[in-house]
Amino acid sequence: MAVIYPAPLANHILLLGGLGVGLLALLTPQVMSSGHGALHFSGIVSMPLQIIAGVFVLKALASIVSLGSGFRGGLFFATLFMGALGGRLFAAGVDLAWPGFALDPNVYAIIGMSALSASVIGGPLTMSFIALESTGNLWITTVVLVAVIISTQITRELFGYSFATWRLHLRGETIRSAADVGWIRDLTVGRMMRPDFHTVPRETTIEAFRGRFPLGSTGQVIAVDPDGRYAGMVIVPEAHGLGAGLEKPVDSILHHKDTVLLPSMNVREAASAFDRAEAESLAVVDSPLTRRVSGLLSEAHTLRRYAEESEQRRRELLGEK
């Protein structure tokens, strides 16, 4: 049985349906495709801002779902496309806040495309050369170069390396380049720690501790619970510097009770732990739950091993022995 709507209502339904179909037809190819639309700057910057914002959000969500689900796919064109949309939105936002600037959306689409691609894919010089080839304008390329340098530096400081490099590291690949950081994951605390360490029960008195560990014998001693769990670090010079309270247990002068290293930590994570704890040495435990002591690692040894590995990688890159 057919339903007959009044003419005004039917017109509204047709109008809304047409808008929905048109929006879906516009968004679906851009959102679901690999991002080759970034090659057509004029088409991107001429779209209404609402459509650009919608495509940007949906494209980001589609990329997150695709990568998070384990689907394989290229990042290059998708990143170019999202960067161009982001640059166009940035130019529009600045124009709304400060109308006198009158930013060129084409220029900022190229800048956004290059900056985001350098952060996600890497290769800041490659992105700059692409901008130069696309525009033929040396001044725009200079601005793009500054943008990609800033983007790369921020990525390096916050994350350590580009997203594409991270994906290769997850696959077990080692990238041979001047910015290779793949070796850092192999230089672990378990490889650097000393297995010869001294322990003492935490209920041992300070006087007994001083007799067992005289000055110069060692710098730090690991205190353990009766069940062998890590309790903290005793600084030997500090214990010998006390003039009173020698009948108290060493538990009263323990340091770094909650700061430990795990064998699986890499050298960068270990260095960060030393900085946060302001410690010269830290204990290495098997796991945060059992806290069984496996070794001892000093900050000086960690930094020395890092420097040695960095120098070795530099020599390999230059072909030196």
mmCIF file of C-alpha atoms in Angstrom:
data_model
loop_
_atom_site.group_PDB
_atom_site.id
_atom_site.type_symbol
_atom_site.label_atom_id
_atom_site.label_comp_id
_atom_site.label_asym_id
_atom_site.label_seq_id
_atom_site.Cartn_x
_atom_site.Cartn_y
_atom_site.Cartn_z
ATOM 1 C CA MET A 1 0.000 0.000 0.000
ATOM 2 C CA ALA A 2 1.544 3.274 -1.122
ATOM 3 C CA VAL A 3 1.883 6.145 1.353
ATOM 4 C CA ILE A 4 1.104 9.590 -0.032
ATOM 5 C CA TYR A 5 2.739 12.530 1.747
ATOM 6 C CA PRO A 6 1.545 16.111 1.480
ATOM 7 C CA ALA A 7 3.462 18.115 -1.097
ATOM 8 C CA PRO A 8 5.530 20.302 1.344
ATOM 9 C CA LEU A 9 6.543 17.267 3.413
ATOM 10 C CA ALA A 10 7.432 15.299 0.313
ATOM 11 C CA ASN A 11 9.612 18.169 -0.899
ATOM 12 C CA HIS A 12 11.462 18.261 2.428
ATOM 13 C CA ILE A 13 12.003 14.498 2.377
ATOM 14 C CA LEU A 14 13.358 14.653 -1.161
ATOM 15 C CA LEU A 15 15.623 17.551 -0.270
ATOM 16 C CA LEU A 16 17.041 15.829 2.821
ATOM 17 C CA GLY A 17 17.454 12.578 0.941
ATOM 18 C CA GLY A 18 19.255 14.356 -1.880
ATOM 19 C CA LEU A 19 21.604 16.085 0.545
ATOM 20 C CA GLY A 20 22.319 12.818 2.335
ATOM 21 C CA VAL A 21 23.026 10.967 -0.911
ATOM 22 C CA GLY A 22 25.198 13.830 -2.134
ATOM 23 C CA LEU A 23 27.170 13.989 1.095
ATOM 24 C CA LEU A 24 27.645 10.208 1.117
ATOM 25 C CA ALA A 25 28.739 10.238 -2.520
ATOM 26 C CA LEU A 26 31.256 12.974 -1.752
ATOM 27 C CA LEU A 27 32.643 11.528 1.461
ATOM 28 C CA THR A 28 32.782 7.828 0.660
ATOM 29 C CA PRO A 29 35.406 7.896 -2.138
ATOM 30 C CA GLN A 30 37.630 10.299 -0.199
ATOM 31 C CA VAL A 31 37.310 8.441 3.101
ATOM 32 C CA MET A 32 37.573 4.888 1.792
ATOM 33 C CA SER A 33 40.196 5.461 -0.902
ATOM 34 C CA SER A 34 43.964 5.425 -0.439
ATOM 35 C CA GLY A 35 44.176 9.217 -0.563
ATOM 36 C CA HIS A 36 45.102 9.984 -4.167
ATOM 37 C CA GLY A 37 42.776 12.982 -3.925
ATOM 38 C CA ALA A 38 45.725 14.844 -2.413
ATOM 39 C CA LEU A 39 47.100 15.146 -5.937
ATOM 40 C CA HIS A 40 44.292 17.562 -6.807
ATOM 41 C CA PHE A 41 44.830 20.604 -4.572
ATOM 42 C CA SER A 42 42.334 22.795 -6.350
ATOM 43 C CA GLY A 43 39.543 20.324 -5.717
ATOM 44 C CA ILE A 44 40.418 20.064 -2.030
ATOM 45 C CA VAL A 45 40.630 23.758 -1.247
ATOM 46 C CA SER A 46 37.441 24.574 -3.167
ATOM 47 C CA MET A 47 35.222 22.301 -1.059
ATOM 48 C CA PRO A 48 33.124 23.898 1.715
ATOM 49 C CA LEU A 49 34.791 23.936 5.110
ATOM 50 C CA GLN A 50 32.098 21.723 6.630
ATOM 51 C CA ILE A 51 32.774 19.053 4.024
ATOM 52 C CA ILE A 52 36.560 19.363 4.493
ATOM 53 C CA ALA A 53 36.221 19.000 8.273
ATOM 54 C CA GLY A 54 33.927 15.992 7.869
ATOM 55 C CA VAL A 55 36.263 14.296 5.416
ATOM 56 C CA PHE A 56 39.246 14.977 7.700
ATOM 57 C CA VAL A 57 37.575 13.434 10.755
ATOM 58 C CA LEU A 58 36.156 10.443 8.897
ATOM 59 C CA LYS A 59 39.435 9.809 7.066
ATOM 60 C CA ALA A 60 41.298 9.850 10.386
ATOM 61 C CA LEU A 61 38.804 7.401 11.904
ATOM 62 C CA ALA A 62 38.973 5.136 8.853
ATOM 63 C CA SER A 63 42.783 5.106 9.025
ATOM 64 C CA ILE A 64 42.725 4.307 12.751
ATOM 65 C CA VAL A 65 40.290 1.438 12.226
ATOM 66 C CA SER A 66 42.229 0.097 9.255
ATOM 67 C CA LEU A 67 45.652 0.187 10.926
ATOM 68 C CA GLY A 68 44.325 -0.951 14.303
ATOM 69 C CA SER A 69 42.644 -3.952 12.695
ATOM 70 C CA GLY A 70 45.901 -5.074 11.140
ATOM 71 C CA PHE A 71 45.051 -4.307 7.519
ATOM 72 C CA ARG A 72 48.023 -3.601 5.326
ATOM 73 C CA GLY A 73 48.022 -0.462 3.292
ATOM 74 C CA GLY A 74 50.134 2.445 2.216
ATOM 75 C CA LEU A 75 50.488 5.493 4.400
ATOM 76 C CA PHE A 76 51.900 7.825 1.789
ATOM 77 C CA PHE A 77 48.873 9.114 -0.089
ATOM 78 C CA ALA A 78 46.556 8.887 2.925
ATOM 79 C CA THR A 79 48.951 11.080 4.901
ATOM 80 C CA LEU A 80 49.312 13.515 1.997
ATOM 81 C CA PHE A 81 45.553 13.807 1.749
ATOM 82 C CA MET A 82 44.956 14.349 5.477
ATOM 83 C CA GLY A 83 47.812 16.837 5.670
ATOM 84 C CA ALA A 84 46.342 18.849 2.801
ATOM 85 C CA LEU A 85 42.939 18.899 4.497
ATOM 86 C CA GLY A 86 44.529 19.912 7.800
ATOM 87 C CA GLY A 87 46.449 22.730 6.141
ATOM 88 C CA ARG A 88 43.266 24.002 4.497
ATOM 89 C CA LEU A 89 41.435 23.947 7.841
ATOM 90 C CA PHE A 90 44.330 25.753 9.519
ATOM 91 C CA ALA A 91 44.244 28.519 6.912
ATOM 92 C CA ALA A 92 40.475 28.860 7.335
ATOM 93 C CA GLY A 93 40.782 29.017 11.126
ATOM 94 C CA VAL A 94 43.415 31.746 10.959
ATOM 95 C CA ASP A 95 41.266 33.718 8.510
ATOM 96 C CA LEU A 96 38.314 33.506 10.880
ATOM 97 C CA ALA A 97 40.386 34.659 13.850
ATOM 98 C CA TRP A 98 42.437 37.278 12.002
ATOM 99 C CA PRO A 99 40.754 38.171 8.704
ATOM 100 C CA GLY A 100 43.562 40.524 7.753
ATOM 101 C CA PHE A 101 46.044 37.709 7.109
ATOM 102 C CA ALA A 102 44.144 36.280 4.091
ATOM 103 C CA LEU A 103 46.150 33.061 3.985
ATOM 104 C CA ASP A 104 46.341 31.237 0.663
ATOM 105 C CA PRO A 105 44.598 27.850 1.129
ATOM 106 C CA ASN A 106 46.645 26.263 -1.662
ATOM 107 C CA VAL A 107 49.915 27.163 0.026
ATOM 108 C CA TYR A 108 48.821 25.896 3.424
ATOM 109 C CA ALA A 109 47.433 22.700 1.932
ATOM 110 C CA ILE A 110 50.932 21.996 0.621
ATOM 111 C CA ILE A 111 52.542 22.962 3.935
ATOM 112 C CA GLY A 112 50.160 20.773 5.938
ATOM 113 C CA MET A 113 50.607 17.879 3.517
ATOM 114 C CA SER A 114 54.399 18.020 3.787
ATOM 115 C CA ALA A 115 54.536 18.527 7.564
ATOM 116 C CA LEU A 116 52.192 15.646 8.414
ATOM 117 C CA SER A 117 53.862 13.330 5.915
ATOM 118 C CA ALA A 118 57.297 14.085 7.369
ATOM 119 C CA SER A 119 55.995 13.228 10.836
ATOM 120 C CA VAL A 120 54.225 9.998 9.865
ATOM 121 C CA ILE A 121 56.411 8.703 7.038
ATOM 122 C CA GLY A 122 59.715 10.483 7.632
ATOM 123 C CA GLY A 123 61.944 11.941 4.955
ATOM 124 C CA PRO A 124 61.711 15.711 5.511
ATOM 125 C CA LEU A 125 63.911 16.480 2.510
ATOM 126 C CA THR A 126 61.775 14.232 0.318
ATOM 127 C CA MET A 127 58.657 16.133 1.325
ATOM 128 C CA SER A 128 60.400 19.442 0.602
ATOM 129 C CA PHE A 129 61.440 18.284 -2.869
ATOM 130 C CA ILE A 130 57.885 17.111 -3.580
ATOM 131 C CA ALA A 131 56.633 20.575 -2.652
ATOM 132 C CA LEU A 132 59.238 22.163 -4.918
ATOM 133 C CA GLU A 133 58.289 19.905 -7.816
ATOM 134 C CA SER A 134 54.569 20.530 -7.265
ATOM 135 C CA THR A 135 54.753 24.309 -7.039
ATOM 136 C CA GLY A 136 58.010 25.341 -8.688
ATOM 137 C CA ASN A 137 58.156 28.107 -6.077
ATOM 138 C CA LEU A 138 61.386 28.341 -4.098
ATOM 139 C CA TRP A 139 59.888 30.567 -1.384
ATOM 140 C CA ILE A 140 57.041 28.140 -0.695
ATOM 141 C CA THR A 141 59.555 25.307 -0.607
ATOM 142 C CA THR A 142 61.574 27.209 1.993
ATOM 143 C CA VAL A 143 58.493 27.572 4.183
ATOM 144 C CA VAL A 144 57.710 23.878 3.689
ATOM 145 C CA LEU A 145 61.268 22.972 4.693
ATOM 146 C CA VAL A 146 60.906 24.932 7.942
ATOM 147 C CA ALA A 147 57.549 23.255 8.617
ATOM 148 C CA VAL A 148 58.838 19.729 8.045
ATOM 149 C CA ILE A 149 61.896 20.364 10.239
ATOM 150 C CA ILE A 150 59.653 21.532 13.092
ATOM 151 C CA SER A 151 57.287 18.595 12.576
ATOM 152 C CA THR A 152 60.139 16.078 12.486
ATOM 153 C CA GLN A 153 61.739 17.524 15.596
ATOM 154 C CA ILE A 154 58.486 17.433 17.545
ATOM 155 C CA THR A 155 57.949 13.822 16.479
ATOM 156 C CA ARG A 156 61.497 12.930 17.465
ATOM 157 C CA GLU A 157 61.136 14.511 20.905
ATOM 158 C CA LEU A 158 57.701 13.049 21.689
ATOM 159 C CA PHE A 159 57.844 9.659 20.003
ATOM 160 C CA GLY A 160 61.443 9.012 18.993
ATOM 161 C CA TYR A 161 60.887 8.190 15.319
ATOM 162 C CA SER A 162 58.256 8.278 12.605
ATOM 163 C CA PHE A 163 55.170 6.049 12.582
ATOM 164 C CA ALA A 164 56.404 4.221 9.487
ATOM 165 C CA THR A 165 59.727 3.479 11.200
ATOM 166 C CA TRP A 166 57.868 2.156 14.234
ATOM 167 C CA ARG A 167 55.845 -0.225 12.067
ATOM 168 C CA LEU A 168 59.042 -1.567 10.512
ATOM 169 C CA HIS A 169 60.549 -2.090 13.960
ATOM 170 C CA LEU A 170 57.480 -4.090 14.991
ATOM 171 C CA ARG A 171 58.157 -6.375 12.044
ATOM 172 C CA GLY A 172 61.731 -6.882 13.234
ATOM 173 C CA GLU A 173 63.328 -4.771 10.526
ATOM 174 C CA THR A 174 66.465 -2.774 11.255
ATOM 175 C CA ILE A 175 66.654 0.467 9.308
ATOM 176 C CA ARG A 176 70.109 1.429 8.141
ATOM 177 C CA SER A 177 70.155 5.204 8.071
ATOM 178 C CA ALA A 178 71.610 8.183 9.867
ATOM 179 C CA ALA A 179 68.538 8.288 12.134
ATOM 180 C CA ASP A 180 68.330 4.543 12.744
ATOM 181 C CA VAL A 181 67.029 3.784 16.238
ATOM 182 C CA GLY A 182 66.281 0.090 15.742
ATOM 183 C CA TRP A 183 69.343 -0.957 17.729
ATOM 184 C CA ILE A 184 68.020 0.799 20.840
ATOM 185 C CA ARG A 185 65.422 -1.909 21.403
ATOM 186 C CA ASP A 186 68.174 -4.566 21.400
ATOM 187 C CA LEU A 187 70.327 -2.772 23.967
ATOM 188 C CA THR A 188 68.305 -3.837 26.995
ATOM 189 C CA VAL A 189 68.835 -3.619 30.730
ATOM 190 C CA GLY A 190 69.193 -7.400 30.797
ATOM 191 C CA ARG A 191 72.262 -7.131 28.562
ATOM 192 C CA MET A 192 73.842 -4.241 30.474
ATOM 193 C CA MET A 193 73.197 -5.148 34.130
ATOM 194 C CA ARG A 194 75.795 -6.574 36.506
ATOM 195 C CA PRO A 195 74.859 -9.991 37.924
ATOM 196 C CA ASP A 196 77.325 -9.580 40.833
ATOM 197 C CA PHE A 197 75.605 -7.485 43.478
ATOM 198 C CA HIS A 198 75.453 -7.354 47.250
ATOM 199 C CA THR A 199 72.271 -7.855 49.259
ATOM 200 C CA VAL A 200 71.405 -7.407 52.915
ATOM 201 C CA PRO A 201 68.217 -8.179 54.874
ATOM 202 C CA ARG A 202 66.240 -5.023 55.519
ATOM 203 C CA GLU A 203 66.020 -5.761 59.257
ATOM 204 C CA THR A 204 69.838 -5.693 59.627
ATOM 205 C CA THR A 205 70.940 -2.922 61.989
ATOM 206 C CA ILE A 206 72.989 -0.046 60.663
ATOM 207 C CA GLU A 207 75.845 -0.950 63.000
ATOM 208 C CA ALA A 208 75.942 -4.515 61.697
ATOM 209 C CA PHE A 209 75.705 -3.226 58.150
ATOM 210 C CA ARG A 210 78.722 -0.959 58.674
ATOM 211 C CA GLY A 211 80.749 -3.885 59.945
ATOM 212 C CA ARG A 212 79.804 -6.033 56.986
ATOM 213 C CA PHE A 213 80.312 -3.339 54.329
ATOM 214 C CA PRO A 214 83.158 -0.982 55.270
ATOM 215 C CA LEU A 215 83.825 2.223 53.341
ATOM 216 C CA GLY A 216 85.335 1.521 49.934
ATOM 217 C CA SER A 217 83.990 -2.007 49.675
ATOM 218 C CA THR A 218 81.058 -1.002 47.470
ATOM 219 C CA GLY A 219 78.858 1.976 46.795
ATOM 220 C CA GLN A 220 75.331 0.588 47.078
ATOM 221 C CA VAL A 221 73.836 -2.514 48.642
ATOM 222 C CA ILE A 222 70.400 -3.916 47.799
ATOM 223 C CA ALA A 223 68.110 -4.550 50.774
ATOM 224 C CA VAL A 224 65.660 -7.435 50.512
ATOM 225 C CA ASP A 225 62.677 -8.710 52.452
ATOM 226 C CA PRO A 226 62.801 -12.039 54.320
ATOM 227 C CA ASP A 227 61.208 -13.654 51.248
ATOM 228 C CA GLY A 228 63.872 -12.204 48.951
ATOM 229 C CA ARG A 229 61.803 -9.395 47.433
ATOM 230 C CA TYR A 230 63.432 -6.078 46.655
ATOM 231 C CA ALA A 231 63.029 -3.502 49.446
ATOM 232 C CA GLY A 232 65.342 -0.632 48.513
ATOM 233 C CA MET A 233 68.919 0.583 48.157
ATOM 234 C CA VAL A 234 71.362 1.306 50.994
ATOM 235 C CA ILE A 235 74.016 3.930 50.249
ATOM 236 C CA VAL A 236 77.195 2.750 51.999
ATOM 237 C CA PRO A 237 78.786 6.215 52.568
ATOM 238 C CA GLU A 238 75.495 7.462 54.016
ATOM 239 C CA ALA A 239 75.330 4.548 56.476
ATOM 240 C CA HIS A 240 78.896 5.241 57.650
ATOM 241 C CA GLY A 241 78.195 8.946 58.010
ATOM 242 C CA LEU A 242 75.531 8.479 60.656
ATOM 243 C CA GLY A 243 76.520 9.394 64.207
ATOM 244 C CA ALA A 244 73.452 8.133 66.052
ATOM 245 C CA GLY A 245 70.662 5.605 65.693
ATOM 246 C CA LEU A 246 73.016 2.783 64.759
ATOM 247 C CA GLU A 247 70.683 0.294 66.425
ATOM 248 C CA LYS A 248 67.981 1.056 63.861
ATOM 249 C CA PRO A 249 67.507 -1.295 60.888
ATOM 250 C CA VAL A 250 68.763 -0.259 57.461
ATOM 251 C CA ASP A 251 65.118 -0.101 56.476
ATOM 252 C CA SER A 252 65.097 3.422 57.906
ATOM 253 C CA ILE A 253 67.675 4.708 55.394
ATOM 254 C CA LEU A 254 66.532 2.931 52.228
ATOM 255 C CA HIS A 255 66.388 4.775 48.917
ATOM 256 C CA HIS A 256 64.487 4.115 45.662
ATOM 257 C CA LYS A 257 62.010 1.732 47.247
ATOM 258 C CA ASP A 258 59.555 2.080 44.356
ATOM 259 C CA THR A 259 62.004 2.663 41.498
ATOM 260 C CA VAL A 260 63.397 -0.423 39.789
ATOM 261 C CA LEU A 261 64.455 -1.509 36.324
ATOM 262 C CA LEU A 262 63.166 -4.465 34.333
ATOM 263 C CA PRO A 263 65.396 -6.642 32.115
ATOM 264 C CA SER A 264 63.204 -5.903 29.087
ATOM 265 C CA MET A 265 63.671 -2.113 29.290
ATOM 266 C CA ASN A 266 65.802 -0.587 26.551
ATOM 267 C CA VAL A 267 68.648 1.827 27.134
ATOM 268 C CA ARG A 268 66.497 4.905 26.561
ATOM 269 C CA GLU A 269 63.902 3.800 29.122
ATOM 270 C CA ALA A 270 66.672 3.029 31.609
ATOM 271 C CA ALA A 271 68.243 6.468 31.147
ATOM 272 C CA SER A 272 64.847 8.090 31.742
ATOM 273 C CA ALA A 273 64.403 6.068 34.943
ATOM 274 C CA PHE A 274 67.786 7.266 36.221
ATOM 275 C CA ASP A 275 66.835 10.878 35.473
ATOM 276 C CA ARG A 276 63.507 10.627 37.278
ATOM 277 C CA ALA A 277 64.974 8.893 40.330
ATOM 278 C CA GLU A 278 68.192 10.967 40.370
ATOM 279 C CA ALA A 279 70.020 7.750 41.184
ATOM 280 C CA GLU A 280 73.535 6.563 40.403
ATOM 281 C CA SER A 281 72.491 2.897 40.417
ATOM 282 C CA LEU A 282 69.196 1.019 40.353
ATOM 283 C CA ALA A 283 68.250 -2.576 41.045
ATOM 284 C CA VAL A 284 66.965 -4.821 38.260
ATOM 285 C CA VAL A 285 64.047 -7.087 39.222
ATOM 286 C CA ASP A 286 62.496 -9.922 37.271
ATOM 287 C CA SER A 287 58.970 -8.459 37.293
ATOM 288 C CA PRO A 288 56.934 -5.780 39.080
ATOM 289 C CA LEU A 289 54.960 -8.488 40.896
ATOM 290 C CA THR A 290 57.613 -10.835 42.251
ATOM 291 C CA ARG A 291 60.366 -8.156 42.551
ATOM 292 C CA ARG A 292 63.154 -10.736 42.724
ATOM 293 C CA VAL A 293 66.503 -9.016 42.235
ATOM 294 C CA SER A 294 68.262 -10.023 39.026
ATOM 295 C CA GLY A 295 71.107 -7.514 38.852
ATOM 296 C CA LEU A 296 72.381 -3.985 39.350
ATOM 297 C CA LEU A 297 72.846 -1.257 36.757
ATOM 298 C CA SER A 298 74.576 2.090 37.113
ATOM 299 C CA GLU A 299 73.796 5.232 35.172
ATOM 300 C CA ALA A 300 77.433 5.686 34.167
ATOM 301 C CA HIS A 301 77.575 2.211 32.611
ATOM 302 C CA THR A 302 74.254 2.786 30.824
ATOM 303 C CA LEU A 303 75.433 6.016 29.218
ATOM 304 C CA ARG A 304 78.799 4.481 28.295
ATOM 305 C CA ARG A 305 77.144 1.511 26.566
ATOM 306 C CA TYR A 306 74.796 3.865 24.738
ATOM 307 C CA ALA A 307 77.744 5.924 23.499
ATOM 308 C CA GLU A 308 79.629 2.797 22.424
ATOM 309 C CA GLU A 309 76.665 1.446 20.463
ATOM 310 C CA SER A 310 76.030 4.832 18.829
ATOM 311 C CA GLU A 311 79.658 5.027 17.739
ATOM 312 C CA GLN A 312 79.528 1.473 16.414
ATOM 313 C CA ARG A 313 76.433 2.218 14.333
ATOM 314 C CA ARG A 314 78.076 5.370 12.985
ATOM 315 C CA ARG A 315 81.134 3.363 11.935
ATOM 316 C CA GLU A 316 78.951 0.760 10.245
ATOM 317 C CA LEU A 317 77.103 3.485 8.356
ATOM 318 C CA LEU A 318 80.370 5.029 7.121
ATOM 319 C CA GLY A 319 81.924 1.659 6.331
ATOM 320 C CA GLU A 320 84.639 2.000 8.951
ATOM 321 C CA LYS A 321 86.040 -0.894 10.954
#
